[in-house]
Tab-separated table of C-alpha atoms in Angstrom:
chain	number	residue	atom	x	y	z
A	1	MET	CA	120.394	61.677	109.832
A	2	ARG	CA	117.073	60.876	107.375
A	3	ARG	CA	116.079	57.623	106.361
A	4	ILE	CA	114.570	56.858	102.330
A	5	THR	CA	114.918	55.046	99.728
A	6	LEU	CA	117.154	55.257	97.203
A	7	LYS	CA	114.195	55.959	94.605
A	8	ASN	CA	113.791	58.889	97.263
A	9	ALA	CA	118.215	59.862	97.029
A	10	LYS	CA	118.821	62.768	94.778
A	11	PRO	CA	121.827	64.475	93.806
A	12	GLY	CA	123.243	66.504	96.247
A	13	MET	CA	122.593	65.093	99.043
A	14	VAL	CA	124.498	64.149	102.109
A	15	VAL	CA	125.290	60.670	102.527
A	16	GLU	CA	125.123	60.978	107.114
A	17	GLN	CA	126.275	56.824	107.203
A	18	PRO	CA	128.849	54.667	105.243
A	19	VAL	CA	126.745	52.557	103.259
A	20	TYR	CA	127.417	49.041	102.982
A	21	ASP	CA	126.001	46.234	100.773
A	22	ASN	CA	124.383	43.000	100.965
A	23	TRP	CA	127.640	41.280	101.098
A	24	GLY	CA	129.503	43.216	103.602
A	25	ASN	CA	130.993	46.489	100.933
A	26	LEU	CA	131.781	49.369	101.350
A	27	LEU	CA	129.829	51.451	98.014
A	28	VAL	CA	129.891	55.332	99.901
A	29	ASN	CA	131.538	56.706	102.831
A	30	THR	CA	130.113	59.495	104.831
A	31	ASN	CA	130.455	62.543	104.362
A	32	ILE	CA	130.481	62.442	100.490
A	33	GLU	CA	127.918	63.483	98.517
A	34	LEU	CA	125.681	61.754	95.851
A	35	THR	CA	125.767	61.877	92.487
A	36	ALA	CA	123.062	60.860	90.204
A	37	ASP	CA	126.448	58.490	88.636
A	38	MET	CA	126.918	57.237	92.394
A	39	ILE	CA	123.375	56.263	92.835
A	40	ASN	CA	122.636	53.916	90.215
A	41	ASN	CA	125.172	52.303	90.828
A	42	ILE	CA	124.377	51.952	94.591
A	43	THR	CA	120.981	50.464	93.494
A	44	GLU	CA	122.261	48.406	90.981
A	45	ARG	CA	123.717	47.019	94.264
A	46	GLY	CA	121.094	45.331	95.469
A	47	VAL	CA	121.152	48.419	98.091
A	48	SER	CA	117.377	49.674	99.613
A	49	GLU	CA	118.152	52.908	101.729
A	50	VAL	CA	120.429	55.890	102.570
A	51	PHE	CA	120.834	57.564	105.430
A	52	ILE	CA	121.404	61.311	104.371
A	53	ARG	CA	122.590	64.622	106.663
A	54	ASP	CA	119.086	66.596	107.331
A	55	TRP	CA	119.869	69.470	108.909
A	56	ARG	CA	116.482	69.422	112.170
A	57	VAL	CA	117.707	64.962	113.117
A	58	THR	CA	121.277	66.268	112.991
A	59	ASP	CA	120.594	64.283	116.958
A	60	VAL	CA	119.869	61.497	115.358
A	61	LEU	CA	121.989	58.913	115.094
A	62	VAL	CA	121.124	55.074	113.826
A	63	VAL	CA	123.548	53.011	114.857
A	64	PRO	CA	123.000	48.997	113.820
A	65	LEU	CA	122.440	46.892	116.733
A	66	PHE	CA	125.472	44.691	114.214
A	67	SER	CA	128.306	44.940	112.168
A	68	PRO	CA	127.426	45.552	108.202
A	69	GLN	CA	130.865	43.439	107.890
A	70	ASN	CA	130.172	41.069	109.788
A	71	GLU	CA	126.246	40.325	108.737
A	72	GLY	CA	127.839	40.515	104.976
A	73	THR	CA	130.902	37.893	105.197
A	74	LEU	CA	127.440	35.665	106.652
A	75	ALA	CA	125.368	35.845	104.034
A	76	SER	CA	128.382	36.058	101.295
A	77	ALA	CA	129.262	33.005	103.219
A	78	PHE	CA	125.846	31.582	102.798
A	79	ARG	CA	125.206	32.097	99.771
A	80	GLN	CA	128.489	30.083	98.233
A	81	LEU	CA	127.246	27.076	101.107
A	82	ALA	CA	123.985	27.050	99.422
A	83	LEU	CA	124.561	26.896	95.518
A	84	GLN	CA	127.549	24.662	95.995
A	85	TYR	CA	124.875	22.340	98.069
A	86	GLN	CA	121.893	22.810	95.571
A	87	ALA	CA	125.113	22.219	92.651
A	88	ASP	CA	126.387	18.915	94.396
A	89	GLN	CA	125.363	18.213	96.958
A	90	ASP	CA	128.062	18.802	99.494
A	91	PHE	CA	129.118	21.457	102.357
A	92	SER	CA	132.726	22.973	102.038
A	93	LEU	CA	133.315	22.565	105.060
A	94	ASP	CA	135.105	26.434	105.046
A	95	LEU	CA	132.530	27.617	104.197
A	96	PHE	CA	130.627	26.007	107.223
A	97	LYS	CA	133.448	27.046	109.059
A	98	GLU	CA	132.804	30.298	108.448
A	99	VAL	CA	128.794	31.091	108.250
A	100	GLU	CA	129.612	29.462	112.235
A	101	VAL	CA	132.253	32.308	112.669
A	102	ALA	CA	130.463	35.429	111.397
A	103	ILE	CA	127.462	34.234	113.692
A	104	ASN	CA	129.979	34.033	116.798
A	105	ARG	CA	131.211	38.084	115.363
A	106	MET	CA	127.601	38.723	115.442
A	107	VAL	CA	126.710	37.495	119.242
A	108	LYS	CA	129.300	39.155	120.324
A	109	ASP	CA	128.433	42.499	118.492
A	110	MET	CA	125.301	42.382	120.552
A	111	GLU	CA	127.843	42.447	124.224
A	112	CYS	CA	129.177	45.151	122.382
A	113	ASN	CA	127.484	47.165	121.636
A	114	ILE	CA	123.646	48.666	122.095
A	115	GLY	CA	122.930	49.244	118.495
A	116	ASP	CA	119.801	49.325	117.111
A	117	LEU	CA	117.711	46.350	114.744
A	118	ASN	CA	117.823	47.078	111.336
A	119	VAL	CA	113.910	46.159	109.922
A	120	MET	CA	114.331	48.144	106.806
A	121	CYS	CA	115.711	44.899	105.409
A	122	ASN	CA	113.666	45.809	101.636
A	123	ILE	CA	115.361	42.468	100.130
A	124	ALA	CA	115.523	42.113	95.837
A	125	PRO	CA	113.556	38.979	94.648
A	126	GLU	CA	117.540	38.450	93.552
A	127	ASP	CA	118.681	37.675	96.467
A	128	TYR	CA	115.844	36.550	98.685
A	129	VAL	CA	116.955	33.290	99.142
A	130	TYR	CA	120.245	33.936	100.525
A	131	LEU	CA	119.189	37.307	101.977
A	132	GLN	CA	115.984	35.766	104.425
A	133	PRO	CA	117.962	33.535	105.989
A	134	VAL	CA	121.266	35.594	106.862
A	135	LYS	CA	118.516	38.881	107.679
A	136	THR	CA	115.837	35.663	109.245
A	137	ALA	CA	118.333	34.884	111.747
A	138	GLY	CA	119.643	38.416	112.987
A	139	LEU	CA	116.378	38.972	114.610
A	140	CYS	CA	116.707	35.262	116.515
A	141	LEU	CA	119.315	36.518	117.103
A	142	ALA	CA	118.530	39.473	119.046
A	143	ILE	CA	114.752	37.856	119.862
A	144	GLY	CA	117.531	35.052	121.769
A	145	ARG	CA	119.342	38.331	123.982
A	146	GLY	CA	115.574	39.558	124.944
A	147	LEU	CA	115.069	36.346	126.319
A	148	GLY	CA	118.555	36.148	128.188
A	149	LEU	CA	119.541	33.162	126.096
A	150	ASN	CA	123.191	31.631	126.967
A	151	THR	CA	125.814	32.065	124.038
A	152	ASP	CA	126.142	29.383	122.925
A	153	ASP	CA	121.959	28.926	122.424
A	154	LEU	CA	122.543	32.691	120.377
A	155	ILE	CA	125.091	30.995	118.733
A	156	ASN	CA	122.716	27.466	117.993
A	157	LEU	CA	119.338	29.508	117.487
A	158	GLY	CA	121.869	31.622	114.410
A	159	LEU	CA	122.015	28.284	113.086
A	160	ALA	CA	119.269	27.572	112.762
A	161	ALA	CA	117.529	30.333	110.951
A	162	VAL	CA	120.400	30.758	108.978
A	163	PHE	CA	119.469	26.723	107.097
A	164	LYS	CA	115.838	26.441	108.710
A	165	ASP	CA	115.084	25.473	104.582
A	166	ILE	CA	118.722	24.021	103.439
A	167	GLY	CA	116.135	20.840	102.741
A	168	LEU	CA	114.211	23.675	100.427
A	169	PRO	CA	115.081	23.089	96.164
A	170	LEU	CA	116.165	26.874	95.515
A	171	GLU	CA	113.608	26.781	92.598
A	172	VAL	CA	110.989	26.083	95.451
A	173	ILE	CA	112.265	28.745	97.951
A	174	GLU	CA	112.779	31.144	94.903
A	175	ASN	CA	108.762	30.226	93.803
A	176	ALA	CA	107.085	29.580	97.431
A	177	ASP	CA	105.267	32.367	99.813
A	178	PHE	CA	105.778	30.252	102.726
A	179	LEU	CA	102.845	32.033	104.294
A	180	SER	CA	99.831	31.495	102.247
A	181	GLU	CA	101.054	28.055	101.528
A	182	GLY	CA	101.536	26.546	105.183
A	183	ALA	CA	102.081	22.688	104.843
A	184	SER	CA	101.926	22.339	101.050
A	185	PRO	CA	103.614	18.618	99.170
A	186	ARG	CA	106.278	21.097	98.630
A	187	LEU	CA	107.077	22.621	101.767
A	188	LYS	CA	105.831	20.397	104.532
A	189	ASP	CA	108.947	17.768	104.159
A	190	HIS	CA	111.858	20.457	103.509
A	191	PRO	CA	112.191	20.896	108.464
A	192	ALA	CA	112.879	16.908	108.456
A	193	ALA	CA	114.876	17.335	105.261
A	194	GLY	CA	117.091	20.161	106.133
A	195	SER	CA	117.759	19.213	110.315
A	196	ARG	CA	118.471	14.963	108.571
A	197	ILE	CA	121.218	16.740	106.662
A	198	LEU	CA	122.894	19.326	108.995
A	199	GLN	CA	122.558	16.282	111.619
A	200	GLN	CA	124.467	13.130	108.921
A	201	LYS	CA	126.974	15.661	108.574
A	202	HIS	CA	127.180	16.375	112.110
A	203	LEU	CA	127.747	19.807	111.419
A	204	VAL	CA	125.347	21.146	114.044
A	205	SER	CA	124.769	20.724	118.012
A	206	ASP	CA	121.411	18.252	118.521
A	207	GLU	CA	119.792	21.673	119.533
A	208	ALA	CA	120.533	23.343	116.766
A	209	ALA	CA	119.161	20.551	114.522
A	210	ASN	CA	115.831	20.739	116.465
A	211	ALA	CA	115.588	23.880	115.821
A	212	ILE	CA	115.176	23.218	112.315
A	213	LEU	CA	112.818	20.138	112.918
A	214	GLN	CA	110.712	22.236	114.170
A	215	HIS	CA	110.470	25.705	112.723
A	216	HIS	CA	107.403	25.339	111.312
A	217	GLU	CA	105.067	23.318	114.239
A	218	GLN	CA	102.539	26.910	115.892
A	219	TRP	CA	101.742	27.039	119.003
A	220	SER	CA	98.298	25.959	118.466
A	221	GLY	CA	99.144	22.246	116.961
A	222	ALA	CA	98.388	23.142	114.139
A	223	GLY	CA	101.360	22.741	112.560
A	224	TYR	CA	103.917	20.907	110.519
A	225	PRO	CA	106.924	18.312	110.081
A	226	GLN	CA	105.051	16.896	113.801
A	227	GLY	CA	101.943	19.140	114.703
A	228	LEU	CA	103.953	20.236	118.287
A	229	LYS	CA	102.206	21.942	120.404
A	230	GLY	CA	102.412	24.432	123.123
A	231	SER	CA	106.284	24.517	125.464
A	232	GLN	CA	106.522	20.869	122.635
A	233	ILE	CA	107.955	23.452	120.306
A	234	SER	CA	111.213	23.565	121.842
A	235	LYS	CA	112.405	26.609	122.502
A	236	LEU	CA	114.225	27.995	119.314
A	237	ALA	CA	111.931	26.482	117.091
A	238	ARG	CA	109.002	29.098	118.426
A	239	VAL	CA	111.716	32.068	118.337
A	240	ILE	CA	112.848	31.131	114.255
A	241	ALA	CA	109.095	30.659	113.785
A	242	ILE	CA	107.900	34.266	114.417
A	243	SER	CA	111.582	36.071	112.742
A	244	ASP	CA	111.291	34.381	109.747
A	245	ALA	CA	107.310	34.905	109.275
A	246	PHE	CA	108.721	38.512	110.783
A	247	ILE	CA	111.378	39.012	108.004
A	248	ASP	CA	109.693	37.324	105.421
A	249	LEU	CA	106.822	39.809	105.435
A	250	LEU	CA	109.481	42.229	104.478
A	251	ALA	CA	110.190	41.138	100.908
A	252	VAL	CA	108.064	40.822	97.343
A	253	ARG	CA	106.844	36.805	97.336
A	254	PRO	CA	105.048	35.037	94.686
A	255	GLY	CA	101.547	36.956	94.667
A	256	ARG	CA	101.378	39.627	96.921
A	257	ASN	CA	104.120	42.986	98.278
A	258	LYS	CA	106.608	43.248	100.786
A	259	TYR	CA	104.763	44.196	104.005
A	260	MET	CA	106.307	47.701	105.624
A	261	PRO	CA	107.157	46.640	109.740
A	262	HIS	CA	104.575	48.773	111.190
A	263	GLU	CA	102.031	45.810	109.521
A	264	ALA	CA	104.552	43.284	109.607
A	265	ILE	CA	104.750	43.731	113.251
A	266	GLU	CA	100.409	43.649	113.477
A	267	TYR	CA	100.926	40.156	111.063
A	268	VAL	CA	102.797	39.034	114.118
A	269	MET	CA	100.510	40.327	117.266
A	270	ALA	CA	97.665	38.704	115.671
A	271	PHE	CA	98.816	34.680	115.484
A	272	GLY	CA	99.742	35.527	118.948
A	273	GLY	CA	98.987	32.266	121.138
A	274	ASP	CA	97.459	30.740	117.498
A	275	GLN	CA	100.898	30.313	115.657
A	276	PHE	CA	103.082	31.650	117.666
A	277	ASP	CA	103.586	31.993	121.131
A	278	PRO	CA	101.970	33.621	123.054
A	279	ASP	CA	104.740	35.479	124.864
A	280	ILE	CA	107.780	35.842	122.918
A	281	VAL	CA	105.471	37.909	120.265
A	282	GLU	CA	104.954	40.132	123.364
A	283	LEU	CA	108.418	40.531	123.630
A	284	PHE	CA	109.062	40.496	120.244
A	285	VAL	CA	106.683	43.594	119.833
A	286	ARG	CA	108.660	45.238	122.038
A	287	GLN	CA	112.026	44.898	120.505
A	288	VAL	CA	111.427	45.913	117.350
A	289	PRO	CA	110.598	49.287	116.491
A	290	SER	CA	107.358	49.662	114.049
A	291	TYR	CA	109.076	53.438	113.482
A	292	PRO	CA	113.146	53.126	113.394
A	293	ALA	CA	114.058	56.250	113.820
A	294	GLY	CA	114.817	58.393	111.517
A	295	LEU	CA	111.795	57.356	108.300
A	296	SER	CA	109.944	60.470	108.109
A	297	VAL	CA	105.731	59.860	108.936
A	298	GLN	CA	102.102	61.648	108.398
A	299	MET	CA	100.501	61.645	111.080
A	300	ASN	CA	95.972	61.990	111.118
A	301	THR	CA	96.577	65.650	111.895
A	302	GLY	CA	97.886	66.172	108.337
A	303	ASP	CA	101.223	67.325	110.229
A	304	THR	CA	104.801	65.153	108.897
A	305	GLY	CA	107.917	64.414	110.897
A	306	ILE	CA	110.471	62.594	111.237
A	307	VAL	CA	111.127	60.289	114.001
A	308	CYS	CA	113.838	60.321	116.234
A	309	ASN	CA	112.858	57.947	118.421
A	310	ALA	CA	111.618	54.151	118.385
A	311	LYS	CA	110.580	54.187	121.689
A	312	LEU	CA	111.577	50.742	121.485
A	313	GLY	CA	108.168	48.782	123.920
A	314	PHE	CA	106.328	52.054	123.024
A	315	ILE	CA	103.984	49.700	120.503
A	316	ALA	CA	103.830	51.903	116.904
A	317	ARG	CA	104.268	54.970	119.635
A	318	PRO	CA	107.467	56.636	118.253
A	319	ILE	CA	108.611	60.009	119.377
A	320	VAL	CA	108.340	62.154	115.725
A	321	ARG	CA	109.657	65.666	115.551
A	322	ILE	CA	107.339	67.827	113.242
A	323	CYS	CA	108.816	69.484	111.191
A	324	TYR	CA	105.996	70.640	108.868
A	325	ARG	CA	102.164	70.951	109.492
A	326	PRO	CA	99.073	72.029	107.545
A	327	VAL	CA	98.329	75.822	108.919
A	328	LYS	CA	101.614	76.849	109.345
A	329	GLY	CA	104.090	75.533	106.574
A	330	LEU	CA	107.867	74.407	107.456
A	331	LEU	CA	108.426	74.719	110.411
A	332	SER	CA	111.395	76.880	111.386
A	333	GLN	CA	111.998	75.460	115.049
A	334	PRO	CA	110.750	71.424	114.189
A	335	ILE	CA	108.671	70.234	117.560
A	336	ASP	CA	108.746	66.490	119.154
A	337	ILE	CA	105.994	64.874	120.388
A	338	ASP	CA	106.052	61.994	122.445
A	339	LEU	CA	103.198	59.975	120.436
A	340	SER	CA	104.058	57.648	124.248
A	341	ARG	CA	102.519	60.462	126.246
A	342	SER	CA	98.428	60.368	127.400
A	343	ALA	CA	98.895	64.304	125.691
A	344	TYR	CA	98.825	63.000	122.743
A	345	GLN	CA	97.017	59.594	122.281
A	346	ARG	CA	94.843	60.822	119.400
A	347	MET	CA	97.674	61.353	117.187
A	348	LEU	CA	98.052	58.490	114.155
A	349	VAL	CA	101.054	57.834	112.430
A	350	THR	CA	99.381	56.705	109.403
A	351	LYS	CA	101.016	56.599	106.002
A	352	VAL	CA	105.467	56.438	106.070
A	353	LEU	CA	107.341	58.909	104.064
A	354	GLU	CA	110.587	58.382	101.100
A	355	TYR	CA	109.901	55.101	101.992
A	356	ASP	CA	108.309	53.199	98.762
């Protein structure tokens, strides 16, 4: 299968993986041929990508780490809960329980499969408030599993990630660029406010509340609200800090465009040991694909192809199935190039295709 954005989808293409919206609703099933109306409908429902059939990569399967239904249930419950809280400053215990149950199910998803974390999570501006925390929680769970956290710690981590910004009004979240504003007056108090809100209502553990309180602390000590440094910062908060920044970079924010995953990974790597825990950064960059499977790419040689294996553990060095070469044109027999091998160390991915 090949992954493309809806902008690059065309009538006649065949869907190779079911298409769900961000709230877990099935829009198009496998083996369906796309029509113009379908493409428009999928786009209007906030879906950013689709997996299509391509004879050159029939062996490339992308299995999601989390069930789209479980992730969608989490997003839907959190959206309803956030809207209710902003309206009357109170939580529905039933909705909170739905959030907790969805996180539990996502933890079980990781126990039941070895699927891929989808980092191509383009978030529409109108859905940012509700989806950014959910995508952050998913990434946190994946990193937490890599750290060997137990089930209780993973659930605490997921809850803290989802509710990390509950201390901020919606209009501030919608219009703030957390990465550039830092401890601006309108942002600096929200970790303490969010932690206090959830503790007063006895909705989360002390570990989760502490992670919310500290998720904007920095490894160097330059963060807020307490100016904690290094291992003084909760491990859960250190995971959230990295995940929050990474997911935020994948979204269009006030004053800047979104990053591609490989660009966001470079950002995280650049701030390891300064803003972020360097050991967790090391784990992160070896668990998160710079170029996910199914992505079309161009090489510095002019060759173009499709990533058939993200090669986790080898940063930005996937296996690319070369389908076109400038001299030979389209290849009737595509060739797999493993960029992690020394023979191909001078070959680089220079451009992502069909993903604008």
